[in-house]
Amino acid sequence: MRLMLKLREAPSRIWIALGGRSALAGHPRFGLKDFTLLERRDNVLAFGLTGRFWQLDFGLIPLATPEAFRTFLENGVAKLVMVYVVTPRGDGSVDLITKTHVHCPDRWSLFAFAPYWAAIRIGSGFIRRRILALVRRKIERSERAEIKAA
């Protein structure tokens, strides 16, 4: 996952090293800290991100609260929501479902976002699968530890 994120940031980091200006200068690597926590319940976790993701520096617009995220609307700026939902099954296991929704408020942002999404889609899917695999391993380790303790 770190490699994919480093690759995504590489053009902007190289530009900075060559003396160019970028919002990523002095900013730590992109991560969950850049998202706005929108909702947290027993079975749902949702994060939002706002920006011009197609720009070298992501064009992020930090929003501190869920309400600020919900009400934000600016042409040329996309909003992304990542949702994780845990759904119990009848056999005692659970499904962990992840969805990403993107809102482009105008044609310009849609036309800018579409090629960006086409370029990062494979990497994004890889990161998502890695996150789900990490969650699964953590749960399985926890279950094994509970069985040993019993």
Short mmCIF file of C-alpha atoms in Angstrom, two decimals:
data_model
loop_
_atom_site.label_atom_id
_atom_site.label_comp_id
_atom_site.label_asym_id
_atom_site.label_seq_id
_atom_site.Cartn_x
_atom_site.Cartn_y
_atom_site.Cartn_z
CA MET A 1 0.00 0.00 0.00
CA ARG A 2 2.81 2.37 0.88
CA LEU A 3 4.44 1.71 -2.49
CA MET A 4 1.22 2.58 -4.36
CA LEU A 5 0.84 5.81 -2.39
CA LYS A 6 4.51 6.69 -2.95
CA LEU A 7 4.03 6.15 -6.68
CA ARG A 8 0.96 8.39 -6.64
CA GLU A 9 2.87 11.17 -4.87
CA ALA A 10 6.12 10.73 -6.81
CA PRO A 11 5.49 13.33 -9.55
CA SER A 12 4.72 16.05 -7.02
CA ARG A 13 7.64 15.06 -4.75
CA ILE A 14 10.01 15.12 -7.75
CA TRP A 15 8.64 18.53 -8.75
CA ILE A 16 9.35 19.80 -5.22
CA ALA A 17 12.90 18.40 -5.36
CA LEU A 18 13.44 20.30 -8.62
CA GLY A 19 12.41 23.54 -6.91
CA GLY A 20 8.74 23.58 -7.88
CA ARG A 21 5.91 24.58 -5.58
CA SER A 22 3.40 22.03 -4.32
CA ALA A 23 0.93 21.72 -1.46
CA LEU A 24 2.71 18.46 -0.58
CA ALA A 25 5.88 20.32 0.40
CA GLY A 26 6.37 19.71 4.11
CA HIS A 27 3.23 17.56 4.21
CA PRO A 28 3.56 13.96 5.44
CA ARG A 29 2.58 11.14 3.13
CA PHE A 30 -1.08 10.92 2.19
CA GLY A 31 -3.11 8.71 4.52
CA LEU A 32 -6.24 8.29 6.60
CA LYS A 33 -5.41 11.47 8.52
CA ASP A 34 -6.32 13.41 5.37
CA PHE A 35 -9.91 12.14 5.48
CA THR A 36 -12.86 13.51 7.46
CA LEU A 37 -14.52 10.96 9.73
CA LEU A 38 -18.16 11.14 8.64
CA GLU A 39 -19.77 8.34 10.61
CA ARG A 40 -18.79 5.70 13.12
CA ARG A 41 -21.32 3.16 14.39
CA ASP A 42 -21.07 -0.46 15.48
CA ASN A 43 -21.34 -1.70 11.90
CA VAL A 44 -20.52 1.35 9.74
CA LEU A 45 -17.42 3.45 9.25
CA ALA A 46 -17.43 6.27 6.68
CA PHE A 47 -14.72 8.73 5.64
CA GLY A 48 -14.85 11.70 3.29
CA LEU A 49 -12.21 13.41 1.19
CA THR A 50 -12.57 16.60 -0.82
CA GLY A 51 -10.25 17.89 -3.48
CA ARG A 52 -9.00 18.03 -7.02
CA PHE A 53 -7.55 14.53 -6.83
CA TRP A 54 -6.25 14.68 -10.40
CA GLN A 55 -3.77 17.40 -9.51
CA LEU A 56 -0.19 16.40 -8.69
CA ASP A 57 -0.68 17.52 -5.07
CA PHE A 58 -4.22 16.04 -4.79
CA GLY A 59 -5.72 19.55 -4.45
CA LEU A 60 -7.09 18.55 -1.05
CA ILE A 61 -9.49 20.79 0.81
CA PRO A 62 -9.45 19.86 4.51
CA LEU A 63 -12.87 19.78 6.15
CA ALA A 64 -12.91 19.31 9.92
CA THR A 65 -16.45 18.07 10.53
CA PRO A 66 -19.04 15.81 8.90
CA GLU A 67 -21.36 18.81 8.57
CA ALA A 68 -18.66 20.82 6.76
CA PHE A 69 -18.19 17.87 4.40
CA ARG A 70 -21.92 17.44 3.76
CA THR A 71 -22.51 21.11 2.99
CA PHE A 72 -19.35 21.73 0.95
CA LEU A 73 -20.08 22.34 -2.72
CA GLU A 74 -17.68 23.98 -5.13
CA ASN A 75 -17.50 23.56 -8.88
CA GLY A 76 -14.26 21.91 -9.95
CA VAL A 77 -13.89 20.04 -6.65
CA ALA A 78 -14.83 16.39 -6.20
CA LYS A 79 -16.05 14.74 -3.00
CA LEU A 80 -15.25 11.12 -2.22
CA VAL A 81 -16.88 8.93 0.44
CA MET A 82 -15.40 5.59 1.54
CA VAL A 83 -17.81 3.39 3.47
CA TYR A 84 -17.09 0.16 5.34
CA VAL A 85 -20.10 -1.90 6.46
CA VAL A 86 -20.06 -5.05 8.59
CA THR A 87 -23.03 -7.32 7.91
CA PRO A 88 -23.60 -10.37 10.14
CA ARG A 89 -24.39 -13.71 8.49
CA GLY A 90 -26.56 -16.47 9.88
CA ASP A 91 -23.56 -18.76 10.56
CA GLY A 92 -21.90 -16.31 12.94
CA SER A 93 -19.45 -14.93 10.38
CA VAL A 94 -19.63 -11.45 8.91
CA ASP A 95 -19.21 -9.77 5.56
CA LEU A 96 -17.10 -6.64 5.39
CA ILE A 97 -18.25 -4.56 2.46
CA THR A 98 -16.43 -1.49 1.21
CA LYS A 99 -17.81 1.06 -1.23
CA THR A 100 -16.47 4.28 -2.65
CA HIS A 101 -18.72 7.02 -3.97
CA VAL A 102 -17.49 10.07 -5.85
CA HIS A 103 -19.50 13.23 -6.49
CA CYS A 104 -18.34 15.60 -9.22
CA PRO A 105 -20.56 18.69 -9.02
CA ASP A 106 -19.98 19.91 -12.57
CA ARG A 107 -18.88 18.68 -15.99
CA TRP A 108 -15.38 20.07 -15.62
CA SER A 109 -14.67 18.09 -12.45
CA LEU A 110 -16.20 14.97 -14.01
CA PHE A 111 -14.01 15.32 -17.12
CA ALA A 112 -10.94 15.89 -14.93
CA PHE A 113 -11.76 13.03 -12.55
CA ALA A 114 -12.58 10.37 -15.18
CA PRO A 115 -9.05 9.95 -16.64
CA TYR A 116 -7.56 10.19 -13.16
CA TRP A 117 -9.82 7.36 -11.98
CA ALA A 118 -8.93 5.29 -15.04
CA ALA A 119 -5.24 5.74 -14.20
CA ILE A 120 -5.46 4.88 -10.48
CA ARG A 121 -8.30 2.35 -10.51
CA ILE A 122 -6.07 -0.74 -10.47
CA GLY A 123 -3.90 0.64 -7.65
CA SER A 124 -6.99 1.71 -5.72
CA GLY A 125 -8.46 -1.79 -6.02
CA PHE A 126 -5.18 -3.30 -4.86
CA ILE A 127 -5.10 -1.04 -1.80
CA ARG A 128 -8.72 -1.89 -0.99
CA ARG A 129 -8.04 -5.64 -1.21
CA ARG A 130 -4.96 -5.21 1.02
CA ILE A 131 -7.02 -3.34 3.63
CA LEU A 132 -9.66 -6.07 3.62
CA ALA A 133 -6.99 -8.78 3.91
CA LEU A 134 -5.36 -6.96 6.85
CA VAL A 135 -8.72 -6.73 8.62
CA ARG A 136 -9.34 -10.44 8.03
CA ARG A 137 -5.91 -11.43 9.39
CA LYS A 138 -6.35 -9.23 12.45
CA ILE A 139 -9.76 -10.78 13.20
CA GLU A 140 -8.43 -14.31 12.67
CA ARG A 141 -5.49 -13.64 15.02
CA SER A 142 -7.87 -12.23 17.62
CA GLU A 143 -10.13 -15.29 17.35
CA ARG A 144 -7.15 -17.66 17.71
CA ALA A 145 -6.00 -15.74 20.80
CA GLU A 146 -9.50 -16.01 22.32
CA ILE A 147 -9.58 -19.76 21.68
CA LYS A 148 -6.16 -20.22 23.33
CA ALA A 149 -7.23 -18.16 26.32
CA ALA A 150 -10.40 -20.24 26.80
#
